[in-house]
Structure formats: structure tokens, C-alpha cells
Amino acid sequence: MKSKEIKIALMAIVAIVLLFIGLNMLKGVNVFKSTNTFYVKFADVAGLTESSPVYANGYNVGIVSRIDYTYDRTDQVIVVVDLNKSMNVPQGTRAELESELMGGVKMSLVLGQNPTALLAPGDTISGGIHEGAMVKLEKMLPTFEQMLPKLDTIMANLQRLTGDSALLQTLHNTAAITADLRQTTHTLNGMMANDVPQMVDNLKRTSAHVEQITADVAKSDIAGTMKSVNHTMASMQTVSANLVQTTSFLDTQMRSRDNSLGLFLNDAGFYNHLTSTMSHADSLMIDLKAHPKRYVHFSIFGKKDK
């Protein structure tokens, strides 16, 4: 009897253990793997439930073991997570809740940047809602609502602008200008195809002529020519110096009374005497014209009449 009771008791214990393991396996808890416990503080768990998986970089690293609501503080909910013992949690790590497409909420750890400074088991991690596209869109809705009246005004102005005859005339003018530009481009293409090559050929011939002239100049005796020019310039300078010396000598002689030319030019008495002589000569010529018989006497028949 005792052995039968022992067997029943052992079977009950095994059943309880298997039930416990099975229930934890259904919850996603591996009872044979050691874990570290961390606490995550949220303001809103957004429908998170126990046994929800915890991800890091998209990989399942733990599970939500318990959710505790603090009734004395309605602004936070404490979530207890069990992470794999080999999972290192850097300082600055935060948890984000993200809604899945098929329903449910998953928790993702956004790891800190410093892998050497780690959190210890039992530390608290800050949490929040993942700002996905829908969340960002919801935040942008008030801005869109504020923009709607402005968009209506802009659309009205665009309609008024597109209906303005001046705009249509401007478009017609633009089309005409485009046609003129197309014609000008066609003309330029013709010039580039015909006139420009001819101009280039002319420039090439001119360049060849210039090169020939340069070669001829290079072959000429420029050094000898310059030597002759320098000799001529030296002779001209000598002649100029002689002219300056002669002019200075003449000026000195004209100012001096030691020679005839100086006396002639500087003696006032001689000048006055010469002036008087010229005056008498002038009077004589006047009298000669008035009374020629006083000075010239001749007779065909004989003696002069005195």
C-alpha cells in the first residue's frame, strides 16, 4: 500500500511539474533558461499583456513576466521583463511599445550607445510609445488642419491667376520667344557649319603669314641695324652739342663789347648815328624826287645853266 501511495504521489508531482512547465512554455517562458529581471516604467502600456515578447534589434531576447499598475500614481505602469542572462543592457537603453499589424503589442529595446556601461539586473528602464508613421501622422494632423484654410486661399489665387488674360498673353509671348530662339539657334547652327570653319581657315592663314614675317624678322640683321641706329644717334647728339656750343658762343660775342659785332649791337651812339644817316638819306631821296634838276644838269647845246 505504501509503495502504491508513493507512486501516486510521485506521479502527481511529475504532473504538477509538467503542468507548470507546459503553462510557462505556453506563455513563452523557458523555465530551463536562466534570466535577468528588469523593470520598465511606462506612462501608458497601450494594451501590452503578460507573456508578450521583448525584442532587441528584431530578435526575441525576453518576455514580459508581469505588469503592475501603481494605483497611488496614475501616471506610470511598471512592467517586469525577464531577459536572457547573456543579454547585456547598456545604460541609456529605452523600451518602446509598437502595435503589430495582426493585433497585439510588442516591446522593443532601443539599446544605448556605450556597450561598456551596463545596467545591473533589477534596474529600471524608461519606456514610451514607438513613434511610427501613424503616430507621426496623428501629430501632424493639427498642422494640416491649420494649413487647410491657407490651401483654400492658395487654390483660389491659382484659379484666379490661371484665368487671367494677361497670363495667357504671357504664355503666347513665351511661345513666340521660343520660336524666335529656335530660329536663332538654327541660324547659329548654319553659321557654325559654314562661316565659322571659313573664319578658322582665314585665321590659320593669317597665323601662317605672321609666323613667316616673324621668321623673316628673326633672320634679318637686327643687331647690326640697331648698331647703326645707335651710331647715328650718337652723331646727332654730337652735332646737337656743337650747335649748343656755337649758339652759346654767338650769344656771348653779341653781348660783349670786345668785338665789332658786340660794339655794333650794343653801342647806342652808333645806333643813333646810323638812324640819323638813314633819316638824311631819306630826306635826300625825297628832295631828289621833288627837284631832280638841282642834282642832274645837262644841255644839248652847250653850257649848263647855273
PDB file of C-alpha atoms in Angstrom:
ATOM      1  CA  MET A   1       0.000   0.000   0.000  1.00  0.00           C
ATOM      2  CA  LYS A   2       2.712   2.388   0.876  1.00  0.00           C
ATOM      3  CA  SER A   3       4.548   1.798  -2.388  1.00  0.00           C
ATOM      4  CA  LYS A   4       1.340   2.423  -4.309  1.00  0.00           C
ATOM      5  CA  GLU A   5       0.747   5.695  -2.491  1.00  0.00           C
ATOM      6  CA  ILE A   6       4.330   6.745  -3.149  1.00  0.00           C
ATOM      7  CA  LYS A   7       3.883   6.078  -6.826  1.00  0.00           C
ATOM      8  CA  ILE A   8       0.671   8.084  -6.903  1.00  0.00           C
ATOM      9  CA  ALA A   9       2.382  10.951  -5.088  1.00  0.00           C
ATOM     10  CA  LEU A  10       5.338  10.900  -7.490  1.00  0.00           C
ATOM     11  CA  MET A  11       3.016  10.848 -10.469  1.00  0.00           C
ATOM     12  CA  ALA A  12       1.098  13.810  -9.049  1.00  0.00           C
ATOM     13  CA  ILE A  13       4.324  15.733  -8.513  1.00  0.00           C
ATOM     14  CA  VAL A  14       5.505  14.953 -12.033  1.00  0.00           C
ATOM     15  CA  ALA A  15       2.121  16.037 -13.393  1.00  0.00           C
ATOM     16  CA  ILE A  16       2.270  19.290 -11.476  1.00  0.00           C
ATOM     17  CA  VAL A  17       5.809  19.942 -12.724  1.00  0.00           C
ATOM     18  CA  LEU A  18       4.826  19.150 -16.278  1.00  0.00           C
ATOM     19  CA  LEU A  19       1.764  21.369 -15.970  1.00  0.00           C
ATOM     20  CA  PHE A  20       3.917  24.196 -14.668  1.00  0.00           C
ATOM     21  CA  ILE A  21       6.430  23.734 -17.450  1.00  0.00           C
ATOM     22  CA  GLY A  22       3.664  23.477 -20.028  1.00  0.00           C
ATOM     23  CA  LEU A  23       1.924  26.609 -18.823  1.00  0.00           C
ATOM     24  CA  ASN A  24       5.185  28.538 -18.875  1.00  0.00           C
ATOM     25  CA  MET A  25       6.013  27.166 -22.288  1.00  0.00           C
ATOM     26  CA  LEU A  26       2.621  28.356 -23.497  1.00  0.00           C
ATOM     27  CA  LYS A  27       3.427  31.749 -22.064  1.00  0.00           C
ATOM     28  CA  GLY A  28       6.759  31.704 -23.863  1.00  0.00           C
ATOM     29  CA  VAL A  29       8.790  31.250 -20.683  1.00  0.00           C
ATOM     30  CA  ASN A  30      11.641  28.805 -20.860  1.00  0.00           C
ATOM     31  CA  VAL A  31      11.979  27.515 -17.306  1.00  0.00           C
ATOM     32  CA  PHE A  32      15.248  25.785 -18.148  1.00  0.00           C
ATOM     33  CA  LYS A  33      16.967  29.047 -19.206  1.00  0.00           C
ATOM     34  CA  SER A  34      18.246  31.486 -16.585  1.00  0.00           C
ATOM     35  CA  THR A  35      17.135  35.126 -16.939  1.00  0.00           C
ATOM     36  CA  ASN A  36      17.742  38.581 -15.509  1.00  0.00           C
ATOM     37  CA  THR A  37      14.847  40.716 -14.340  1.00  0.00           C
ATOM     38  CA  PHE A  38      14.494  44.386 -15.280  1.00  0.00           C
ATOM     39  CA  TYR A  39      11.738  46.906 -14.653  1.00  0.00           C
ATOM     40  CA  VAL A  40      10.347  49.169 -17.354  1.00  0.00           C
ATOM     41  CA  LYS A  41       8.371  52.275 -16.448  1.00  0.00           C
ATOM     42  CA  PHE A  42       5.605  53.364 -18.856  1.00  0.00           C
ATOM     43  CA  ALA A  43       3.035  56.130 -18.754  1.00  0.00           C
ATOM     44  CA  ASP A  44       0.736  54.005 -20.972  1.00  0.00           C
ATOM     45  CA  VAL A  45       1.252  50.312 -21.832  1.00  0.00           C
ATOM     46  CA  ALA A  46      -1.045  50.665 -24.895  1.00  0.00           C
ATOM     47  CA  GLY A  47      -2.590  47.169 -24.477  1.00  0.00           C
ATOM     48  CA  LEU A  48       0.610  45.291 -23.581  1.00  0.00           C
ATOM     49  CA  THR A  49      -0.084  41.918 -21.913  1.00  0.00           C
ATOM     50  CA  GLU A  50       1.881  39.435 -19.884  1.00  0.00           C
ATOM     51  CA  SER A  51       3.968  36.912 -21.817  1.00  0.00           C
ATOM     52  CA  SER A  52       4.397  39.434 -24.658  1.00  0.00           C
ATOM     53  CA  PRO A  53       7.804  39.047 -26.295  1.00  0.00           C
ATOM     54  CA  VAL A  54      10.624  41.537 -25.840  1.00  0.00           C
ATOM     55  CA  TYR A  55      12.841  42.261 -28.860  1.00  0.00           C
ATOM     56  CA  ALA A  56      16.241  43.825 -29.331  1.00  0.00           C
ATOM     57  CA  ASN A  57      17.243  44.647 -32.922  1.00  0.00           C
ATOM     58  CA  GLY A  58      14.327  42.491 -34.054  1.00  0.00           C
ATOM     59  CA  TYR A  59      15.465  39.410 -32.078  1.00  0.00           C
ATOM     60  CA  ASN A  60      13.462  37.873 -29.192  1.00  0.00           C
ATOM     61  CA  VAL A  61      15.594  38.361 -26.062  1.00  0.00           C
ATOM     62  CA  GLY A  62      12.974  38.027 -23.307  1.00  0.00           C
ATOM     63  CA  ILE A  63       9.387  38.126 -22.202  1.00  0.00           C
ATOM     64  CA  VAL A  64       7.030  40.287 -20.161  1.00  0.00           C
ATOM     65  CA  SER A  65       6.557  38.387 -16.916  1.00  0.00           C
ATOM     66  CA  ARG A  66       4.307  40.805 -15.020  1.00  0.00           C
ATOM     67  CA  ILE A  67       2.545  44.168 -15.287  1.00  0.00           C
ATOM     68  CA  ASP A  68       1.998  46.173 -12.105  1.00  0.00           C
ATOM     69  CA  TYR A  69      -0.294  49.177 -12.070  1.00  0.00           C
ATOM     70  CA  THR A  70       0.566  51.708  -9.363  1.00  0.00           C
ATOM     71  CA  TYR A  71      -2.733  52.861  -8.007  1.00  0.00           C
ATOM     72  CA  ASP A  72      -1.163  55.604  -5.902  1.00  0.00           C
ATOM     73  CA  ARG A  73       0.449  57.081  -9.048  1.00  0.00           C
ATOM     74  CA  THR A  74      -1.757  57.009 -12.096  1.00  0.00           C
ATOM     75  CA  ASP A  75       0.965  58.388 -14.370  1.00  0.00           C
ATOM     76  CA  GLN A  76       3.049  55.218 -14.568  1.00  0.00           C
ATOM     77  CA  VAL A  77       2.808  51.471 -15.064  1.00  0.00           C
ATOM     78  CA  ILE A  78       5.659  49.145 -14.081  1.00  0.00           C
ATOM     79  CA  VAL A  79       6.349  46.271 -16.449  1.00  0.00           C
ATOM     80  CA  VAL A  80       8.587  43.433 -15.264  1.00  0.00           C
ATOM     81  CA  VAL A  81      10.593  41.781 -18.043  1.00  0.00           C
ATOM     82  CA  ASP A  82      12.789  38.709 -17.906  1.00  0.00           C
ATOM     83  CA  LEU A  83      15.727  38.933 -20.336  1.00  0.00           C
ATOM     84  CA  ASN A  84      18.146  36.231 -21.303  1.00  0.00           C
ATOM     85  CA  LYS A  85      21.034  36.100 -18.869  1.00  0.00           C
ATOM     86  CA  SER A  86      23.531  36.618 -21.699  1.00  0.00           C
ATOM     87  CA  MET A  87      21.732  39.812 -22.784  1.00  0.00           C
ATOM     88  CA  ASN A  88      23.745  42.932 -21.863  1.00  0.00           C
ATOM     89  CA  VAL A  89      21.700  46.101 -21.449  1.00  0.00           C
ATOM     90  CA  PRO A  90      23.770  49.296 -21.904  1.00  0.00           C
ATOM     91  CA  GLN A  91      22.981  52.423 -19.944  1.00  0.00           C
ATOM     92  CA  GLY A  92      20.680  54.787 -21.838  1.00  0.00           C
ATOM     93  CA  THR A  93      18.562  51.915 -23.177  1.00  0.00           C
ATOM     94  CA  ARG A  94      14.852  52.664 -23.539  1.00  0.00           C
ATOM     95  CA  ALA A  95      11.857  50.445 -24.288  1.00  0.00           C
ATOM     96  CA  GLU A  96       9.290  51.238 -26.982  1.00  0.00           C
ATOM     97  CA  LEU A  97       5.826  49.746 -27.462  1.00  0.00           C
ATOM     98  CA  GLU A  98       4.770  49.140 -31.061  1.00  0.00           C
ATOM     99  CA  SER A  99       1.429  47.883 -32.323  1.00  0.00           C
ATOM    100  CA  GLU A 100       1.609  44.936 -34.694  1.00  0.00           C
ATOM    101  CA  LEU A 101      -0.404  44.630 -37.902  1.00  0.00           C
ATOM    102  CA  MET A 102      -2.160  41.454 -36.803  1.00  0.00           C
ATOM    103  CA  GLY A 103      -3.017  42.923 -33.418  1.00  0.00           C
ATOM    104  CA  GLY A 104      -1.203  42.895 -30.159  1.00  0.00           C
ATOM    105  CA  VAL A 105       1.637  44.996 -28.843  1.00  0.00           C
ATOM    106  CA  LYS A 106       5.322  44.140 -28.760  1.00  0.00           C
ATOM    107  CA  MET A 107       8.124  45.691 -26.778  1.00  0.00           C
ATOM    108  CA  SER A 108      11.414  46.618 -28.447  1.00  0.00           C
ATOM    109  CA  LEU A 109      14.566  47.667 -26.649  1.00  0.00           C
ATOM    110  CA  VAL A 110      16.460  50.596 -28.177  1.00  0.00           C
ATOM    111  CA  LEU A 111      19.934  49.885 -26.833  1.00  0.00           C
ATOM    112  CA  GLY A 112      22.263  52.610 -25.579  1.00  0.00           C
ATOM    113  CA  GLN A 113      25.388  53.641 -27.463  1.00  0.00           C
ATOM    114  CA  ASN A 114      28.003  52.716 -24.813  1.00  0.00           C
ATOM    115  CA  PRO A 115      28.376  48.909 -24.657  1.00  0.00           C
ATOM    116  CA  THR A 116      30.823  49.066 -21.736  1.00  0.00           C
ATOM    117  CA  ALA A 117      28.483  50.876 -19.274  1.00  0.00           C
ATOM    118  CA  LEU A 118      25.811  48.287 -18.469  1.00  0.00           C
ATOM    119  CA  LEU A 119      22.665  48.247 -16.374  1.00  0.00           C
ATOM    120  CA  ALA A 120      22.537  45.783 -13.489  1.00  0.00           C
ATOM    121  CA  PRO A 121      19.700  43.274 -13.096  1.00  0.00           C
ATOM    122  CA  GLY A 122      16.840  44.918 -11.210  1.00  0.00           C
ATOM    123  CA  ASP A 123      17.471  48.402 -12.684  1.00  0.00           C
ATOM    124  CA  THR A 124      14.664  50.452 -14.196  1.00  0.00           C
ATOM    125  CA  ILE A 125      14.401  51.257 -17.893  1.00  0.00           C
ATOM    126  CA  SER A 126      12.374  54.165 -19.219  1.00  0.00           C
ATOM    127  CA  GLY A 127       9.669  53.321 -21.741  1.00  0.00           C
ATOM    128  CA  GLY A 128       7.422  55.016 -24.265  1.00  0.00           C
ATOM    129  CA  ILE A 129       5.351  54.598 -27.399  1.00  0.00           C
ATOM    130  CA  HIS A 130       7.175  53.976 -30.681  1.00  0.00           C
ATOM    131  CA  GLU A 131       6.566  56.910 -32.985  1.00  0.00           C
ATOM    132  CA  GLY A 132       5.739  55.097 -36.178  1.00  0.00           C
ATOM    133  CA  ALA A 133       4.274  56.546 -39.338  1.00  0.00           C
ATOM    134  CA  MET A 134       0.732  56.589 -37.934  1.00  0.00           C
ATOM    135  CA  VAL A 135       1.816  58.320 -34.714  1.00  0.00           C
ATOM    136  CA  LYS A 136       3.763  60.909 -36.648  1.00  0.00           C
ATOM    137  CA  LEU A 137       0.778  61.396 -38.944  1.00  0.00           C
ATOM    138  CA  GLU A 138      -1.501  61.923 -35.959  1.00  0.00           C
ATOM    139  CA  LYS A 139       0.887  64.557 -34.623  1.00  0.00           C
ATOM    140  CA  MET A 140       0.882  66.271 -37.989  1.00  0.00           C
ATOM    141  CA  LEU A 141      -2.909  66.391 -38.269  1.00  0.00           C
ATOM    142  CA  PRO A 142      -3.266  69.653 -36.289  1.00  0.00           C
ATOM    143  CA  THR A 143      -0.715  71.246 -38.583  1.00  0.00           C
ATOM    144  CA  PHE A 144      -2.643  70.057 -41.630  1.00  0.00           C
ATOM    145  CA  GLU A 145      -5.843  71.427 -40.158  1.00  0.00           C
ATOM    146  CA  GLN A 146      -4.190  74.809 -39.726  1.00  0.00           C
ATOM    147  CA  MET A 147      -2.922  74.672 -43.295  1.00  0.00           C
ATOM    148  CA  LEU A 148      -6.297  73.861 -44.881  1.00  0.00           C
ATOM    149  CA  PRO A 149      -7.603  77.489 -44.922  1.00  0.00           C
ATOM    150  CA  LYS A 150      -4.319  78.635 -46.404  1.00  0.00           C
ATOM    151  CA  LEU A 151      -4.509  75.879 -49.027  1.00  0.00           C
ATOM    152  CA  ASP A 152      -8.027  77.024 -49.959  1.00  0.00           C
ATOM    153  CA  THR A 153      -6.752  80.578 -50.363  1.00  0.00           C
ATOM    154  CA  ILE A 154      -3.814  79.380 -52.444  1.00  0.00           C
ATOM    155  CA  MET A 155      -6.076  77.327 -54.704  1.00  0.00           C
ATOM    156  CA  ALA A 156      -8.417  80.292 -55.165  1.00  0.00           C
ATOM    157  CA  ASN A 157      -5.481  82.526 -56.080  1.00  0.00           C
ATOM    158  CA  LEU A 158      -4.206  79.894 -58.521  1.00  0.00           C
ATOM    159  CA  GLN A 159      -7.606  79.684 -60.203  1.00  0.00           C
ATOM    160  CA  ARG A 160      -7.797  83.464 -60.466  1.00  0.00           C
ATOM    161  CA  LEU A 161      -4.254  83.581 -61.830  1.00  0.00           C
ATOM    162  CA  THR A 162      -4.809  80.849 -64.424  1.00  0.00           C
ATOM    163  CA  GLY A 163      -7.968  82.597 -65.596  1.00  0.00           C
ATOM    164  CA  ASP A 164      -6.238  85.941 -66.083  1.00  0.00           C
ATOM    165  CA  SER A 165      -5.907  87.011 -69.734  1.00  0.00           C
ATOM    166  CA  ALA A 166      -2.526  88.580 -69.000  1.00  0.00           C
ATOM    167  CA  LEU A 167      -1.145  85.138 -68.141  1.00  0.00           C
ATOM    168  CA  LEU A 168      -2.470  83.732 -71.407  1.00  0.00           C
ATOM    169  CA  GLN A 169      -0.858  86.621 -73.292  1.00  0.00           C
ATOM    170  CA  THR A 170       2.393  85.977 -71.452  1.00  0.00           C
ATOM    171  CA  LEU A 171       2.248  82.327 -72.459  1.00  0.00           C
ATOM    172  CA  HIS A 172       1.669  83.324 -76.092  1.00  0.00           C
ATOM    173  CA  ASN A 173       4.601  85.736 -75.903  1.00  0.00           C
ATOM    174  CA  THR A 174       6.735  82.989 -74.388  1.00  0.00           C
ATOM    175  CA  ALA A 175       5.792  80.684 -77.236  1.00  0.00           C
ATOM    176  CA  ALA A 176       6.736  83.388 -79.772  1.00  0.00           C
ATOM    177  CA  ILE A 177      10.063  83.977 -78.000  1.00  0.00           C
ATOM    178  CA  THR A 178      10.701  80.234 -78.043  1.00  0.00           C
ATOM    179  CA  ALA A 179      10.053  80.160 -81.782  1.00  0.00           C
ATOM    180  CA  ASP A 180      12.443  83.083 -82.299  1.00  0.00           C
ATOM    181  CA  LEU A 181      15.074  81.331 -80.212  1.00  0.00           C
ATOM    182  CA  ARG A 182      14.596  78.194 -82.280  1.00  0.00           C
ATOM    183  CA  GLN A 183      15.093  80.218 -85.478  1.00  0.00           C
ATOM    184  CA  THR A 184      18.155  81.939 -83.987  1.00  0.00           C
ATOM    185  CA  THR A 185      19.563  78.586 -82.966  1.00  0.00           C
ATOM    186  CA  HIS A 186      19.040  77.287 -86.495  1.00  0.00           C
ATOM    187  CA  THR A 187      20.857  80.331 -87.895  1.00  0.00           C
ATOM    188  CA  LEU A 188      23.711  79.893 -85.432  1.00  0.00           C
ATOM    189  CA  ASN A 189      23.987  76.247 -86.374  1.00  0.00           C
ATOM    190  CA  GLY A 190      24.281  77.286 -90.028  1.00  0.00           C
ATOM    191  CA  MET A 191      26.988  79.789 -89.150  1.00  0.00           C
ATOM    192  CA  MET A 192      28.833  77.191 -87.112  1.00  0.00           C
ATOM    193  CA  ALA A 193      28.637  74.776 -90.022  1.00  0.00           C
ATOM    194  CA  ASN A 194      29.685  77.206 -92.800  1.00  0.00           C
ATOM    195  CA  ASP A 195      31.037  80.599 -91.725  1.00  0.00           C
ATOM    196  CA  VAL A 196      32.994  79.584 -88.645  1.00  0.00           C
ATOM    197  CA  PRO A 197      35.132  76.954 -90.447  1.00  0.00           C
ATOM    198  CA  GLN A 198      35.944  79.566 -93.131  1.00  0.00           C
ATOM    199  CA  MET A 199      36.901  82.089 -90.439  1.00  0.00           C
ATOM    200  CA  VAL A 200      39.095  79.468 -88.800  1.00  0.00           C
ATOM    201  CA  ASP A 201      40.827  78.798 -92.122  1.00  0.00           C
ATOM    202  CA  ASN A 202      41.419  82.545 -92.585  1.00  0.00           C
ATOM    203  CA  LEU A 203      42.834  82.789 -89.095  1.00  0.00           C
ATOM    204  CA  LYS A 204      45.119  79.866 -89.803  1.00  0.00           C
ATOM    205  CA  ARG A 205      46.418  81.516 -92.990  1.00  0.00           C
ATOM    206  CA  THR A 206      46.891  84.815 -91.138  1.00  0.00           C
ATOM    207  CA  SER A 207      48.757  82.998 -88.408  1.00  0.00           C
ATOM    208  CA  ALA A 208      50.973  81.365 -91.011  1.00  0.00           C
ATOM    209  CA  HIS A 209      51.734  84.771 -92.545  1.00  0.00           C
ATOM    210  CA  VAL A 210      52.558  86.197 -89.129  1.00  0.00           C
ATOM    211  CA  GLU A 211      54.864  83.261 -88.452  1.00  0.00           C
ATOM    212  CA  GLN A 212      56.571  83.868 -91.809  1.00  0.00           C
ATOM    213  CA  ILE A 213      57.031  87.571 -91.043  1.00  0.00           C
ATOM    214  CA  THR A 214      58.375  86.682 -87.607  1.00  0.00           C
ATOM    215  CA  ALA A 215      60.814  84.249 -89.188  1.00  0.00           C
ATOM    216  CA  ASP A 216      61.949  86.902 -91.708  1.00  0.00           C
ATOM    217  CA  VAL A 217      62.443  89.408 -88.921  1.00  0.00           C
ATOM    218  CA  ALA A 218      64.391  86.847 -86.946  1.00  0.00           C
ATOM    219  CA  LYS A 219      66.642  86.185 -89.969  1.00  0.00           C
ATOM    220  CA  SER A 220      67.366  89.911 -90.534  1.00  0.00           C
ATOM    221  CA  ASP A 221      70.460  91.585 -89.007  1.00  0.00           C
ATOM    222  CA  ILE A 222      68.600  93.393 -86.267  1.00  0.00           C
ATOM    223  CA  ALA A 223      71.739  93.723 -84.167  1.00  0.00           C
ATOM    224  CA  GLY A 224      73.637  95.437 -86.992  1.00  0.00           C
ATOM    225  CA  THR A 225      70.717  97.730 -87.742  1.00  0.00           C
ATOM    226  CA  MET A 226      70.437  98.727 -84.097  1.00  0.00           C
ATOM    227  CA  LYS A 227      74.214  99.352 -84.004  1.00  0.00           C
ATOM    228  CA  SER A 228      73.929 101.720 -86.994  1.00  0.00           C
ATOM    229  CA  VAL A 229      70.963 103.463 -85.423  1.00  0.00           C
ATOM    230  CA  ASN A 230      72.897 103.892 -82.174  1.00  0.00           C
ATOM    231  CA  HIS A 231      75.901 105.311 -84.110  1.00  0.00           C
ATOM    232  CA  THR A 232      73.623 107.761 -85.938  1.00  0.00           C
ATOM    233  CA  MET A 233      72.013 108.815 -82.669  1.00  0.00           C
ATOM    234  CA  ALA A 234      75.467 109.388 -81.164  1.00  0.00           C
ATOM    235  CA  SER A 235      76.450 111.558 -84.156  1.00  0.00           C
ATOM    236  CA  MET A 236      73.210 113.537 -83.829  1.00  0.00           C
ATOM    237  CA  GLN A 237      73.940 114.095 -80.158  1.00  0.00           C
ATOM    238  CA  THR A 238      77.460 115.362 -81.068  1.00  0.00           C
ATOM    239  CA  VAL A 239      76.037 117.754 -83.680  1.00  0.00           C
ATOM    240  CA  SER A 240      73.432 118.970 -81.195  1.00  0.00           C
ATOM    241  CA  ALA A 241      76.141 119.592 -78.609  1.00  0.00           C
ATOM    242  CA  ASN A 242      78.191 121.545 -81.182  1.00  0.00           C
ATOM    243  CA  LEU A 243      75.125 123.637 -82.103  1.00  0.00           C
ATOM    244  CA  VAL A 244      74.515 124.419 -78.465  1.00  0.00           C
ATOM    245  CA  GLN A 245      78.180 125.415 -78.019  1.00  0.00           C
ATOM    246  CA  THR A 246      78.115 127.628 -81.169  1.00  0.00           C
ATOM    247  CA  THR A 247      74.874 129.280 -80.070  1.00  0.00           C
ATOM    248  CA  SER A 248      76.345 129.968 -76.647  1.00  0.00           C
ATOM    249  CA  PHE A 249      79.486 131.459 -78.248  1.00  0.00           C
ATOM    250  CA  LEU A 250      77.449 133.703 -80.542  1.00  0.00           C
ATOM    251  CA  ASP A 251      75.316 134.869 -77.653  1.00  0.00           C
ATOM    252  CA  THR A 252      78.455 135.694 -75.657  1.00  0.00           C
ATOM    253  CA  GLN A 253      80.017 137.581 -78.588  1.00  0.00           C
ATOM    254  CA  MET A 254      76.800 139.551 -79.195  1.00  0.00           C
ATOM    255  CA  ARG A 255      76.682 140.628 -75.566  1.00  0.00           C
ATOM    256  CA  SER A 256      80.390 141.574 -75.368  1.00  0.00           C
ATOM    257  CA  ARG A 257      81.870 144.980 -76.407  1.00  0.00           C
ATOM    258  CA  ASP A 258      85.285 143.491 -77.170  1.00  0.00           C
ATOM    259  CA  ASN A 259      84.463 142.792 -80.835  1.00  0.00           C
ATOM    260  CA  SER A 260      82.909 144.572 -83.789  1.00  0.00           C
ATOM    261  CA  LEU A 261      79.668 142.601 -83.675  1.00  0.00           C
ATOM    262  CA  GLY A 262      79.267 143.344 -79.979  1.00  0.00           C
ATOM    263  CA  LEU A 263      80.019 147.034 -80.495  1.00  0.00           C
ATOM    264  CA  PHE A 264      77.597 147.137 -83.394  1.00  0.00           C
ATOM    265  CA  LEU A 265      74.800 145.599 -81.373  1.00  0.00           C
ATOM    266  CA  ASN A 266      75.484 147.276 -78.011  1.00  0.00           C
ATOM    267  CA  ASP A 267      76.748 150.842 -78.934  1.00  0.00           C
ATOM    268  CA  ALA A 268      73.777 153.248 -78.635  1.00  0.00           C
ATOM    269  CA  GLY A 269      75.716 156.102 -80.288  1.00  0.00           C
ATOM    270  CA  PHE A 270      76.390 154.011 -83.336  1.00  0.00           C
ATOM    271  CA  TYR A 271      72.730 153.158 -83.467  1.00  0.00           C
ATOM    272  CA  ASN A 272      71.705 156.824 -83.215  1.00  0.00           C
ATOM    273  CA  HIS A 273      74.260 157.844 -85.863  1.00  0.00           C
ATOM    274  CA  LEU A 274      73.003 155.150 -88.160  1.00  0.00           C
ATOM    275  CA  THR A 275      69.422 156.278 -87.558  1.00  0.00           C
ATOM    276  CA  SER A 276      70.360 159.908 -88.356  1.00  0.00           C
ATOM    277  CA  THR A 277      72.174 158.855 -91.522  1.00  0.00           C
ATOM    278  CA  MET A 278      69.162 156.870 -92.666  1.00  0.00           C
ATOM    279  CA  SER A 279      66.941 159.890 -91.956  1.00  0.00           C
ATOM    280  CA  HIS A 280      69.196 162.225 -94.041  1.00  0.00           C
ATOM    281  CA  ALA A 281      69.302 159.681 -96.825  1.00  0.00           C
ATOM    282  CA  ASP A 282      65.550 159.516 -96.791  1.00  0.00           C
ATOM    283  CA  SER A 283      65.251 163.331 -96.918  1.00  0.00           C
ATOM    284  CA  LEU A 284      67.749 163.392 -99.777  1.00  0.00           C
ATOM    285  CA  MET A 285      65.732 160.889-101.786  1.00  0.00           C
ATOM    286  CA  ILE A 286      62.538 162.874-101.215  1.00  0.00           C
ATOM    287  CA  ASP A 287      64.229 166.113-102.348  1.00  0.00           C
ATOM    288  CA  LEU A 288      65.790 164.299-105.333  1.00  0.00           C
ATOM    289  CA  LYS A 289      62.370 163.162-106.473  1.00  0.00           C
ATOM    290  CA  ALA A 290      60.913 166.666-105.990  1.00  0.00           C
ATOM    291  CA  HIS A 291      63.791 168.692-107.606  1.00  0.00           C
ATOM    292  CA  PRO A 292      65.813 166.414-109.826  1.00  0.00           C
ATOM    293  CA  LYS A 293      67.263 169.369-111.766  1.00  0.00           C
ATOM    294  CA  ARG A 294      69.161 170.506-108.727  1.00  0.00           C
ATOM    295  CA  TYR A 295      71.267 167.375-108.858  1.00  0.00           C
ATOM    296  CA  VAL A 296      71.356 166.383-112.564  1.00  0.00           C
ATOM    297  CA  HIS A 297      72.161 169.176-115.182  1.00  0.00           C
ATOM    298  CA  PHE A 298      72.780 168.561-118.857  1.00  0.00           C
ATOM    299  CA  SER A 299      72.230 170.543-122.086  1.00  0.00           C
ATOM    300  CA  ILE A 300      72.201 169.536-125.642  1.00  0.00           C
ATOM    301  CA  PHE A 301      73.519 172.905-126.846  1.00  0.00           C
ATOM    302  CA  GLY A 302      76.267 173.754-124.555  1.00  0.00           C
ATOM    303  CA  LYS A 303      76.939 175.098-121.130  1.00  0.00           C
ATOM    304  CA  LYS A 304      74.946 174.192-118.135  1.00  0.00           C
ATOM    305  CA  ASP A 305      72.532 176.748-116.690  1.00  0.00           C
ATOM    306  CA  LYS A 306      73.682 177.672-113.246  1.00  0.00           C
TER     307      LYS A 306
END
